[in-house]
Amino acid sequence: MTNSSSSKKQAQDQPETSEPTLKSLKAKMTKSDEKQKKLKDIEISVPIVYGNVAFWLGKKASEYQSHKWAVYVRGATNEDISVVVKKVVFQLHSSFNNPTRVIEEPPFEVSESGWGEFEIAMTLHFHSDVCDKPLSLYHHLKLYPEDESGPLTMKKPVVVESYDEIVFPDPSESFLSRVQNHPALTFPRLPSGYNLPAPMQVEDTGKKKRGDTKDHSLGQWFMSFSEADELLQLAAARQQVQAHIAKLRRQISLLEGQNQTVKTGSDL
């Protein structure tokens, strides 16, 4: 495995007419349909992971077929995100046959083979009671390990994943009722005294099982992302910043002492 990134997107107010993006630290998804009853000042968060797994073909590799790879969008804990995501459109390089791949059922992934690295656009479309605006993600397909000087191996694939959170502010009551208790979502604390209608039943239990990626064939290679890990990384980064600040203060103090010595000497 090589390379991973973990970023929690920080919400920023945007007009409803603007297209949702992931340039801010947290992408807010809005819905323009005002007919449904909404709950103000409440947010639903959907942690996701997107990236790729690439396997070197070894002796079977050729000039134009060196790797088999899969690019995907999944729940951060490998849960079924089709409760929110209706379909994902993957835009591959134009050299591929049918470069626009529309995946309407989980797992939301595309498997291919090739030799080159390129950027893949992944457009998430949501169910009608969730959001009427799609969300675009961008991932650079990675086939080779960071240490390119080292030997290639078939024992472990190259894995590149990014963690993110999609935030849906002011969700509709029907959406909340449908997704309550679903493990793929971070469910909000409701106002005191407020009770949601009973959750809707899942008609196709087989589809629900297919959407859960806990038994995915690539699951052993998926990276683990958690808030605890992120807090540890933030704490370590904070310690580094504090140590750097302390070092700069000592250097400033030393320079001020030298300047004072020079000034005193010139006054004699």
PDB file of C-alpha atoms in Angstrom:
ATOM      1  CA  MET A   1       0.000   0.000   0.000  1.00  0.00           C
ATOM      2  CA  THR A   2       1.142   3.480  -0.687  1.00  0.00           C
ATOM      3  CA  ASN A   3      -0.134   6.968  -0.211  1.00  0.00           C
ATOM      4  CA  SER A   4      -3.273   7.882   1.681  1.00  0.00           C
ATOM      5  CA  SER A   5      -4.998  11.115   2.507  1.00  0.00           C
ATOM      6  CA  SER A   6      -7.544  11.922   5.178  1.00  0.00           C
ATOM      7  CA  SER A   7      -9.393  15.215   5.169  1.00  0.00           C
ATOM      8  CA  LYS A   8     -12.579  16.282   6.847  1.00  0.00           C
ATOM      9  CA  LYS A   9     -14.388  18.833   4.725  1.00  0.00           C
ATOM     10  CA  GLN A  10     -15.236  21.997   6.653  1.00  0.00           C
ATOM     11  CA  ALA A  11     -18.690  23.404   5.907  1.00  0.00           C
ATOM     12  CA  GLN A  12     -18.950  26.787   4.259  1.00  0.00           C
ATOM     13  CA  ASP A  13     -22.155  28.629   3.438  1.00  0.00           C
ATOM     14  CA  GLN A  14     -22.933  28.569  -0.255  1.00  0.00           C
ATOM     15  CA  PRO A  15     -25.977  29.777  -2.172  1.00  0.00           C
ATOM     16  CA  GLU A  16     -28.316  26.983  -3.247  1.00  0.00           C
ATOM     17  CA  THR A  17     -27.726  27.853  -6.884  1.00  0.00           C
ATOM     18  CA  SER A  18     -24.018  27.019  -6.648  1.00  0.00           C
ATOM     19  CA  GLU A  19     -22.753  23.634  -7.711  1.00  0.00           C
ATOM     20  CA  PRO A  20     -21.547  21.524  -4.781  1.00  0.00           C
ATOM     21  CA  THR A  21     -17.823  20.814  -4.738  1.00  0.00           C
ATOM     22  CA  LEU A  22     -15.206  19.372  -2.434  1.00  0.00           C
ATOM     23  CA  LYS A  23     -12.878  22.373  -2.602  1.00  0.00           C
ATOM     24  CA  SER A  24     -13.955  23.503   0.847  1.00  0.00           C
ATOM     25  CA  LEU A  25     -13.118  21.339   3.811  1.00  0.00           C
ATOM     26  CA  LYS A  26     -16.662  20.048   4.064  1.00  0.00           C
ATOM     27  CA  ALA A  27     -19.081  19.943   1.142  1.00  0.00           C
ATOM     28  CA  LYS A  28     -22.624  20.936   1.978  1.00  0.00           C
ATOM     29  CA  MET A  29     -25.249  19.397  -0.242  1.00  0.00           C
ATOM     30  CA  THR A  30     -28.456  21.379  -0.712  1.00  0.00           C
ATOM     31  CA  LYS A  31     -31.842  20.499  -2.111  1.00  0.00           C
ATOM     32  CA  SER A  32     -34.007  22.912  -4.066  1.00  0.00           C
ATOM     33  CA  ASP A  33     -37.341  21.128  -3.580  1.00  0.00           C
ATOM     34  CA  GLU A  34     -39.109  23.037  -0.825  1.00  0.00           C
ATOM     35  CA  LYS A  35     -42.278  20.876  -0.848  1.00  0.00           C
ATOM     36  CA  GLN A  36     -40.878  18.395   1.635  1.00  0.00           C
ATOM     37  CA  LYS A  37     -40.842  19.219   5.318  1.00  0.00           C
ATOM     38  CA  LYS A  38     -37.308  20.040   6.407  1.00  0.00           C
ATOM     39  CA  LEU A  39     -35.642  20.080   9.780  1.00  0.00           C
ATOM     40  CA  LYS A  40     -33.622  23.251  10.236  1.00  0.00           C
ATOM     41  CA  ASP A  41     -30.221  23.400  11.928  1.00  0.00           C
ATOM     42  CA  ILE A  42     -29.726  19.647  11.541  1.00  0.00           C
ATOM     43  CA  GLU A  43     -27.086  17.916   9.409  1.00  0.00           C
ATOM     44  CA  ILE A  44     -26.633  14.361   8.204  1.00  0.00           C
ATOM     45  CA  SER A  45     -23.049  13.316   7.501  1.00  0.00           C
ATOM     46  CA  VAL A  46     -22.048  10.495   5.147  1.00  0.00           C
ATOM     47  CA  PRO A  47     -18.393   9.405   5.538  1.00  0.00           C
ATOM     48  CA  ILE A  48     -17.031   8.044   2.266  1.00  0.00           C
ATOM     49  CA  VAL A  49     -13.765   6.705   0.881  1.00  0.00           C
ATOM     50  CA  TYR A  50     -12.784   6.876  -2.767  1.00  0.00           C
ATOM     51  CA  GLY A  51      -9.671   5.649  -4.514  1.00  0.00           C
ATOM     52  CA  ASN A  52      -8.155   2.714  -6.351  1.00  0.00           C
ATOM     53  CA  VAL A  53      -6.435  -0.647  -5.928  1.00  0.00           C
ATOM     54  CA  ALA A  54      -3.925  -1.672  -8.616  1.00  0.00           C
ATOM     55  CA  PHE A  55      -2.347  -5.105  -9.131  1.00  0.00           C
ATOM     56  CA  TRP A  56       0.839  -5.557 -11.160  1.00  0.00           C
ATOM     57  CA  LEU A  57       0.494  -8.483 -13.591  1.00  0.00           C
ATOM     58  CA  GLY A  58       4.076  -9.685 -13.186  1.00  0.00           C
ATOM     59  CA  LYS A  59       5.198 -12.007 -15.967  1.00  0.00           C
ATOM     60  CA  LYS A  60       1.830 -11.580 -17.662  1.00  0.00           C
ATOM     61  CA  ALA A  61       2.400  -7.828 -17.960  1.00  0.00           C
ATOM     62  CA  SER A  62       2.781  -6.387 -21.442  1.00  0.00           C
ATOM     63  CA  GLU A  63       3.558  -2.939 -22.804  1.00  0.00           C
ATOM     64  CA  TYR A  64      -0.104  -1.926 -22.801  1.00  0.00           C
ATOM     65  CA  GLN A  65      -1.462  -4.236 -20.084  1.00  0.00           C
ATOM     66  CA  SER A  66       0.770  -3.949 -17.034  1.00  0.00           C
ATOM     67  CA  HIS A  67      -1.859  -3.692 -14.280  1.00  0.00           C
ATOM     68  CA  LYS A  68      -5.352  -4.676 -13.319  1.00  0.00           C
ATOM     69  CA  TRP A  69      -7.074  -2.005 -11.244  1.00  0.00           C
ATOM     70  CA  ALA A  70     -10.364  -0.990  -9.665  1.00  0.00           C
ATOM     71  CA  VAL A  71     -11.560   2.525  -8.849  1.00  0.00           C
ATOM     72  CA  TYR A  72     -14.438   2.977  -6.430  1.00  0.00           C
ATOM     73  CA  VAL A  73     -16.503   4.983  -3.983  1.00  0.00           C
ATOM     74  CA  ARG A  74     -17.430   3.169  -0.772  1.00  0.00           C
ATOM     75  CA  GLY A  75     -18.672   3.743   2.735  1.00  0.00           C
ATOM     76  CA  ALA A  76     -15.866   4.683   5.111  1.00  0.00           C
ATOM     77  CA  THR A  77     -16.557   1.557   7.174  1.00  0.00           C
ATOM     78  CA  ASN A  78     -17.514  -0.528   4.109  1.00  0.00           C
ATOM     79  CA  GLU A  79     -21.241  -0.033   4.634  1.00  0.00           C
ATOM     80  CA  ASP A  80     -23.840   0.269   1.883  1.00  0.00           C
ATOM     81  CA  ILE A  81     -24.066   3.914   0.743  1.00  0.00           C
ATOM     82  CA  SER A  82     -26.795   3.245  -1.848  1.00  0.00           C
ATOM     83  CA  VAL A  83     -29.275   4.438   0.770  1.00  0.00           C
ATOM     84  CA  VAL A  84     -28.024   7.912  -0.217  1.00  0.00           C
ATOM     85  CA  VAL A  85     -26.233   7.442  -3.555  1.00  0.00           C
ATOM     86  CA  LYS A  86     -28.449   6.488  -6.495  1.00  0.00           C
ATOM     87  CA  LYS A  87     -25.680   6.067  -9.069  1.00  0.00           C
ATOM     88  CA  VAL A  88     -22.060   6.976  -9.763  1.00  0.00           C
ATOM     89  CA  VAL A  89     -20.743   8.017 -13.180  1.00  0.00           C
ATOM     90  CA  PHE A  90     -17.044   7.247 -13.725  1.00  0.00           C
ATOM     91  CA  GLN A  91     -15.250   9.153 -16.483  1.00  0.00           C
ATOM     92  CA  LEU A  92     -12.203   7.200 -17.652  1.00  0.00           C
ATOM     93  CA  HIS A  93      -9.514   8.224 -20.123  1.00  0.00           C
ATOM     94  CA  SER A  94     -10.798   8.628 -23.668  1.00  0.00           C
ATOM     95  CA  SER A  95      -8.575   5.755 -24.865  1.00  0.00           C
ATOM     96  CA  PHE A  96     -10.840   3.227 -23.104  1.00  0.00           C
ATOM     97  CA  ASN A  97     -13.828   1.663 -24.800  1.00  0.00           C
ATOM     98  CA  ASN A  98     -16.970   3.291 -23.429  1.00  0.00           C
ATOM     99  CA  PRO A  99     -15.034   5.701 -21.191  1.00  0.00           C
ATOM    100  CA  THR A 100     -18.206   6.903 -19.414  1.00  0.00           C
ATOM    101  CA  ARG A 101     -19.287   4.159 -17.029  1.00  0.00           C
ATOM    102  CA  VAL A 102     -22.614   4.503 -15.220  1.00  0.00           C
ATOM    103  CA  ILE A 103     -22.891   2.277 -12.131  1.00  0.00           C
ATOM    104  CA  GLU A 104     -26.448   2.200 -10.780  1.00  0.00           C
ATOM    105  CA  GLU A 105     -26.038  -0.502  -8.122  1.00  0.00           C
ATOM    106  CA  PRO A 106     -23.484  -1.030  -5.372  1.00  0.00           C
ATOM    107  CA  PRO A 107     -20.658  -1.650  -5.165  1.00  0.00           C
ATOM    108  CA  PHE A 108     -19.956   1.595  -7.009  1.00  0.00           C
ATOM    109  CA  GLU A 109     -16.757   0.649  -8.792  1.00  0.00           C
ATOM    110  CA  VAL A 110     -15.155   0.099 -12.184  1.00  0.00           C
ATOM    111  CA  SER A 111     -12.533  -2.567 -12.897  1.00  0.00           C
ATOM    112  CA  GLU A 112     -10.167  -2.299 -15.851  1.00  0.00           C
ATOM    113  CA  SER A 113      -6.639  -3.062 -17.012  1.00  0.00           C
ATOM    114  CA  GLY A 114      -3.991  -0.871 -18.624  1.00  0.00           C
ATOM    115  CA  TRP A 115      -0.596   0.706 -18.256  1.00  0.00           C
ATOM    116  CA  GLY A 116      -1.073   4.455 -17.686  1.00  0.00           C
ATOM    117  CA  GLU A 117      -2.049   6.717 -14.800  1.00  0.00           C
ATOM    118  CA  PHE A 118      -4.670   9.437 -15.299  1.00  0.00           C
ATOM    119  CA  GLU A 119      -7.334  11.450 -13.472  1.00  0.00           C
ATOM    120  CA  ILE A 120     -10.750   9.861 -13.056  1.00  0.00           C
ATOM    121  CA  ALA A 121     -13.863  11.934 -12.421  1.00  0.00           C
ATOM    122  CA  MET A 122     -16.557  10.324 -10.275  1.00  0.00           C
ATOM    123  CA  THR A 123     -19.953  12.030 -10.200  1.00  0.00           C
ATOM    124  CA  LEU A 124     -22.281  10.986  -7.391  1.00  0.00           C
ATOM    125  CA  HIS A 125     -26.028  11.282  -8.025  1.00  0.00           C
ATOM    126  CA  PHE A 126     -28.344  11.114  -5.028  1.00  0.00           C
ATOM    127  CA  HIS A 127     -31.884   9.906  -4.430  1.00  0.00           C
ATOM    128  CA  SER A 128     -34.653  12.455  -4.993  1.00  0.00           C
ATOM    129  CA  ASP A 129     -35.373  12.939  -1.277  1.00  0.00           C
ATOM    130  CA  VAL A 130     -31.674  13.545  -0.536  1.00  0.00           C
ATOM    131  CA  CYS A 131     -30.336  16.110  -2.982  1.00  0.00           C
ATOM    132  CA  ASP A 132     -31.018  17.121  -6.584  1.00  0.00           C
ATOM    133  CA  LYS A 133     -27.456  18.266  -7.271  1.00  0.00           C
ATOM    134  CA  PRO A 134     -24.687  15.809  -8.149  1.00  0.00           C
ATOM    135  CA  LEU A 135     -21.295  15.883  -6.472  1.00  0.00           C
ATOM    136  CA  SER A 136     -18.055  15.442  -8.423  1.00  0.00           C
ATOM    137  CA  LEU A 137     -14.970  13.769  -6.972  1.00  0.00           C
ATOM    138  CA  TYR A 138     -11.584  13.526  -8.678  1.00  0.00           C
ATOM    139  CA  HIS A 139      -9.036  10.790  -8.162  1.00  0.00           C
ATOM    140  CA  HIS A 140      -5.663  10.292  -9.847  1.00  0.00           C
ATOM    141  CA  LEU A 141      -5.307   6.621 -10.710  1.00  0.00           C
ATOM    142  CA  LYS A 142      -2.119   5.290  -9.147  1.00  0.00           C
ATOM    143  CA  LEU A 143      -0.496   2.115 -10.490  1.00  0.00           C
ATOM    144  CA  TYR A 144       3.061   2.318  -9.187  1.00  0.00           C
ATOM    145  CA  PRO A 145       4.336   2.642  -5.597  1.00  0.00           C
ATOM    146  CA  GLU A 146       5.768   5.904  -4.338  1.00  0.00           C
ATOM    147  CA  ASP A 147       9.232   4.365  -4.150  1.00  0.00           C
ATOM    148  CA  GLU A 148       9.569   3.868  -7.896  1.00  0.00           C
ATOM    149  CA  SER A 149      13.186   2.758  -7.501  1.00  0.00           C
ATOM    150  CA  GLY A 150      12.125  -0.371  -5.644  1.00  0.00           C
ATOM    151  CA  PRO A 151      11.160  -3.646  -7.345  1.00  0.00           C
ATOM    152  CA  LEU A 152       7.540  -4.252  -8.373  1.00  0.00           C
ATOM    153  CA  THR A 153       5.742  -7.001  -6.504  1.00  0.00           C
ATOM    154  CA  MET A 154       2.593  -9.048  -7.006  1.00  0.00           C
ATOM    155  CA  LYS A 155       2.216  -9.738  -3.282  1.00  0.00           C
ATOM    156  CA  LYS A 156       0.661  -6.406  -2.395  1.00  0.00           C
ATOM    157  CA  PRO A 157      -1.283  -4.022  -4.608  1.00  0.00           C
ATOM    158  CA  VAL A 158      -0.846  -0.277  -4.731  1.00  0.00           C
ATOM    159  CA  VAL A 159      -3.694   1.258  -2.720  1.00  0.00           C
ATOM    160  CA  VAL A 160      -4.528   4.957  -2.818  1.00  0.00           C
ATOM    161  CA  GLU A 161      -7.605   6.158  -0.919  1.00  0.00           C
ATOM    162  CA  SER A 162      -9.009   9.446   0.330  1.00  0.00           C
ATOM    163  CA  TYR A 163     -11.447   9.941   3.207  1.00  0.00           C
ATOM    164  CA  ASP A 164     -14.156  12.568   3.053  1.00  0.00           C
ATOM    165  CA  GLU A 165     -17.548  13.476   4.478  1.00  0.00           C
ATOM    166  CA  ILE A 166     -20.586  14.674   2.565  1.00  0.00           C
ATOM    167  CA  VAL A 167     -22.842  16.873   4.690  1.00  0.00           C
ATOM    168  CA  PHE A 168     -26.546  17.314   3.992  1.00  0.00           C
ATOM    169  CA  PRO A 169     -27.922  20.320   5.904  1.00  0.00           C
ATOM    170  CA  ASP A 170     -31.621  20.770   6.699  1.00  0.00           C
ATOM    171  CA  PRO A 171     -32.640  17.264   5.577  1.00  0.00           C
ATOM    172  CA  SER A 172     -36.235  16.429   4.759  1.00  0.00           C
ATOM    173  CA  GLU A 173     -38.298  14.492   7.267  1.00  0.00           C
ATOM    174  CA  SER A 174     -38.818  11.694   4.747  1.00  0.00           C
ATOM    175  CA  PHE A 175     -35.059  11.374   4.227  1.00  0.00           C
ATOM    176  CA  LEU A 176     -34.399  11.266   7.964  1.00  0.00           C
ATOM    177  CA  SER A 177     -37.114   8.681   8.461  1.00  0.00           C
ATOM    178  CA  ARG A 178     -35.772   6.501   5.659  1.00  0.00           C
ATOM    179  CA  VAL A 179     -32.142   6.472   6.773  1.00  0.00           C
ATOM    180  CA  GLN A 180     -32.464   6.474  10.560  1.00  0.00           C
ATOM    181  CA  ASN A 181     -30.368   3.743  12.196  1.00  0.00           C
ATOM    182  CA  HIS A 182     -28.436   3.148   8.979  1.00  0.00           C
ATOM    183  CA  PRO A 183     -24.769   2.418   9.833  1.00  0.00           C
ATOM    184  CA  ALA A 184     -23.353   4.263   6.791  1.00  0.00           C
ATOM    185  CA  LEU A 185     -24.532   7.647   8.086  1.00  0.00           C
ATOM    186  CA  THR A 186     -23.734   9.836  11.048  1.00  0.00           C
ATOM    187  CA  PHE A 187     -27.209  10.533  12.371  1.00  0.00           C
ATOM    188  CA  PRO A 188     -27.876  13.842  14.160  1.00  0.00           C
ATOM    189  CA  ARG A 189     -29.307  14.378  17.605  1.00  0.00           C
ATOM    190  CA  LEU A 190     -32.903  15.465  17.094  1.00  0.00           C
ATOM    191  CA  PRO A 191     -34.544  18.329  19.022  1.00  0.00           C
ATOM    192  CA  SER A 192     -36.013  17.381  22.375  1.00  0.00           C
ATOM    193  CA  GLY A 193     -39.508  15.988  22.025  1.00  0.00           C
ATOM    194  CA  TYR A 194     -39.261  15.403  18.282  1.00  0.00           C
ATOM    195  CA  ASN A 195     -40.125  11.928  17.036  1.00  0.00           C
ATOM    196  CA  LEU A 196     -39.584  10.676  13.503  1.00  0.00           C
ATOM    197  CA  PRO A 197     -42.041   8.383  11.738  1.00  0.00           C
ATOM    198  CA  ALA A 198     -41.191   4.690  11.801  1.00  0.00           C
ATOM    199  CA  PRO A 199     -38.313   3.782   9.445  1.00  0.00           C
ATOM    200  CA  MET A 200     -39.263   2.439   6.043  1.00  0.00           C
ATOM    201  CA  GLN A 201     -38.816  -1.256   5.412  1.00  0.00           C
ATOM    202  CA  VAL A 202     -36.270  -2.441   2.851  1.00  0.00           C
ATOM    203  CA  GLU A 203     -38.187  -4.326   0.165  1.00  0.00           C
ATOM    204  CA  ASP A 204     -35.224  -6.118  -1.391  1.00  0.00           C
ATOM    205  CA  THR A 205     -33.068  -7.586   1.365  1.00  0.00           C
ATOM    206  CA  GLY A 206     -30.815  -9.165  -1.273  1.00  0.00           C
ATOM    207  CA  LYS A 207     -30.021  -5.724  -2.692  1.00  0.00           C
ATOM    208  CA  LYS A 208     -29.230  -4.443   0.788  1.00  0.00           C
ATOM    209  CA  LYS A 209     -26.754  -7.313   1.274  1.00  0.00           C
ATOM    210  CA  ARG A 210     -25.115  -6.666  -2.112  1.00  0.00           C
ATOM    211  CA  GLY A 211     -24.555  -3.044  -1.188  1.00  0.00           C
ATOM    212  CA  ASP A 212     -22.622  -3.908   1.959  1.00  0.00           C
ATOM    213  CA  THR A 213     -18.935  -4.114   1.044  1.00  0.00           C
ATOM    214  CA  LYS A 214     -17.749  -5.723   4.272  1.00  0.00           C
ATOM    215  CA  ASP A 215     -17.250  -8.972   2.317  1.00  0.00           C
ATOM    216  CA  HIS A 216     -15.874  -7.243  -0.772  1.00  0.00           C
ATOM    217  CA  SER A 217     -13.221  -9.185  -2.686  1.00  0.00           C
ATOM    218  CA  LEU A 218     -10.832  -6.240  -2.263  1.00  0.00           C
ATOM    219  CA  GLY A 219     -11.791  -5.641   1.359  1.00  0.00           C
ATOM    220  CA  GLN A 220      -8.522  -6.991   2.750  1.00  0.00           C
ATOM    221  CA  TRP A 221      -6.684  -4.150   0.991  1.00  0.00           C
ATOM    222  CA  PHE A 222      -9.040  -1.335   1.981  1.00  0.00           C
ATOM    223  CA  MET A 223      -7.561   1.213   4.360  1.00  0.00           C
ATOM    224  CA  SER A 224      -9.115   1.961   7.725  1.00  0.00           C
ATOM    225  CA  PHE A 225     -10.207   5.508   8.486  1.00  0.00           C
ATOM    226  CA  SER A 226     -11.520   6.566  11.866  1.00  0.00           C
ATOM    227  CA  GLU A 227     -11.959   9.715  13.920  1.00  0.00           C
ATOM    228  CA  ALA A 228      -9.577   8.283  16.510  1.00  0.00           C
ATOM    229  CA  ASP A 229      -6.839   8.003  13.886  1.00  0.00           C
ATOM    230  CA  GLU A 230      -7.543  11.520  12.726  1.00  0.00           C
ATOM    231  CA  LEU A 231      -7.396  12.895  16.273  1.00  0.00           C
ATOM    232  CA  LEU A 232      -4.024  11.219  16.784  1.00  0.00           C
ATOM    233  CA  GLN A 233      -2.730  12.752  13.546  1.00  0.00           C
ATOM    234  CA  LEU A 234      -4.015  16.182  14.582  1.00  0.00           C
ATOM    235  CA  ALA A 235      -2.412  15.837  18.022  1.00  0.00           C
ATOM    236  CA  ALA A 236       0.911  14.851  16.454  1.00  0.00           C
ATOM    237  CA  ALA A 237       0.725  17.772  14.022  1.00  0.00           C
ATOM    238  CA  ARG A 238      -0.097  20.146  16.879  1.00  0.00           C
ATOM    239  CA  GLN A 239       2.956  18.953  18.841  1.00  0.00           C
ATOM    240  CA  GLN A 240       5.159  19.550  15.791  1.00  0.00           C
ATOM    241  CA  VAL A 241       3.760  23.059  15.354  1.00  0.00           C
ATOM    242  CA  GLN A 242       4.262  23.857  19.043  1.00  0.00           C
ATOM    243  CA  ALA A 243       7.839  22.551  18.921  1.00  0.00           C
ATOM    244  CA  HIS A 244       8.513  24.672  15.836  1.00  0.00           C
ATOM    245  CA  ILE A 245       7.045  27.765  17.528  1.00  0.00           C
ATOM    246  CA  ALA A 246       9.193  27.167  20.622  1.00  0.00           C
ATOM    247  CA  LYS A 247      12.295  26.825  18.414  1.00  0.00           C
ATOM    248  CA  LEU A 248      11.516  30.088  16.616  1.00  0.00           C
ATOM    249  CA  ARG A 249      10.979  31.881  19.929  1.00  0.00           C
ATOM    250  CA  ARG A 250      14.373  30.700  21.165  1.00  0.00           C
ATOM    251  CA  GLN A 251      16.001  31.915  17.943  1.00  0.00           C
ATOM    252  CA  ILE A 252      14.249  35.291  18.233  1.00  0.00           C
ATOM    253  CA  SER A 253      15.297  35.590  21.887  1.00  0.00           C
ATOM    254  CA  LEU A 254      18.895  34.764  20.958  1.00  0.00           C
ATOM    255  CA  LEU A 255      18.906  37.346  18.154  1.00  0.00           C
ATOM    256  CA  GLU A 256      17.420  39.987  20.442  1.00  0.00           C
ATOM    257  CA  GLY A 257      20.140  39.227  23.026  1.00  0.00           C
ATOM    258  CA  GLN A 258      22.867  39.591  20.389  1.00  0.00           C
ATOM    259  CA  ASN A 259      21.397  42.877  19.177  1.00  0.00           C
ATOM    260  CA  GLN A 260      21.261  44.179  22.731  1.00  0.00           C
ATOM    261  CA  THR A 261      24.930  43.212  23.246  1.00  0.00           C
ATOM    262  CA  VAL A 262      25.938  45.004  20.037  1.00  0.00           C
ATOM    263  CA  LYS A 263      23.939  48.084  21.040  1.00  0.00           C
ATOM    264  CA  THR A 264      25.504  48.164  24.511  1.00  0.00           C
ATOM    265  CA  GLY A 265      29.002  47.844  23.014  1.00  0.00           C
ATOM    266  CA  SER A 266      28.392  50.739  20.618  1.00  0.00           C
ATOM    267  CA  ASP A 267      27.284  52.977  23.498  1.00  0.00           C
ATOM    268  CA  LEU A 268      30.632  52.567  25.310  1.00  0.00           C
TER     269      LEU A 268
END
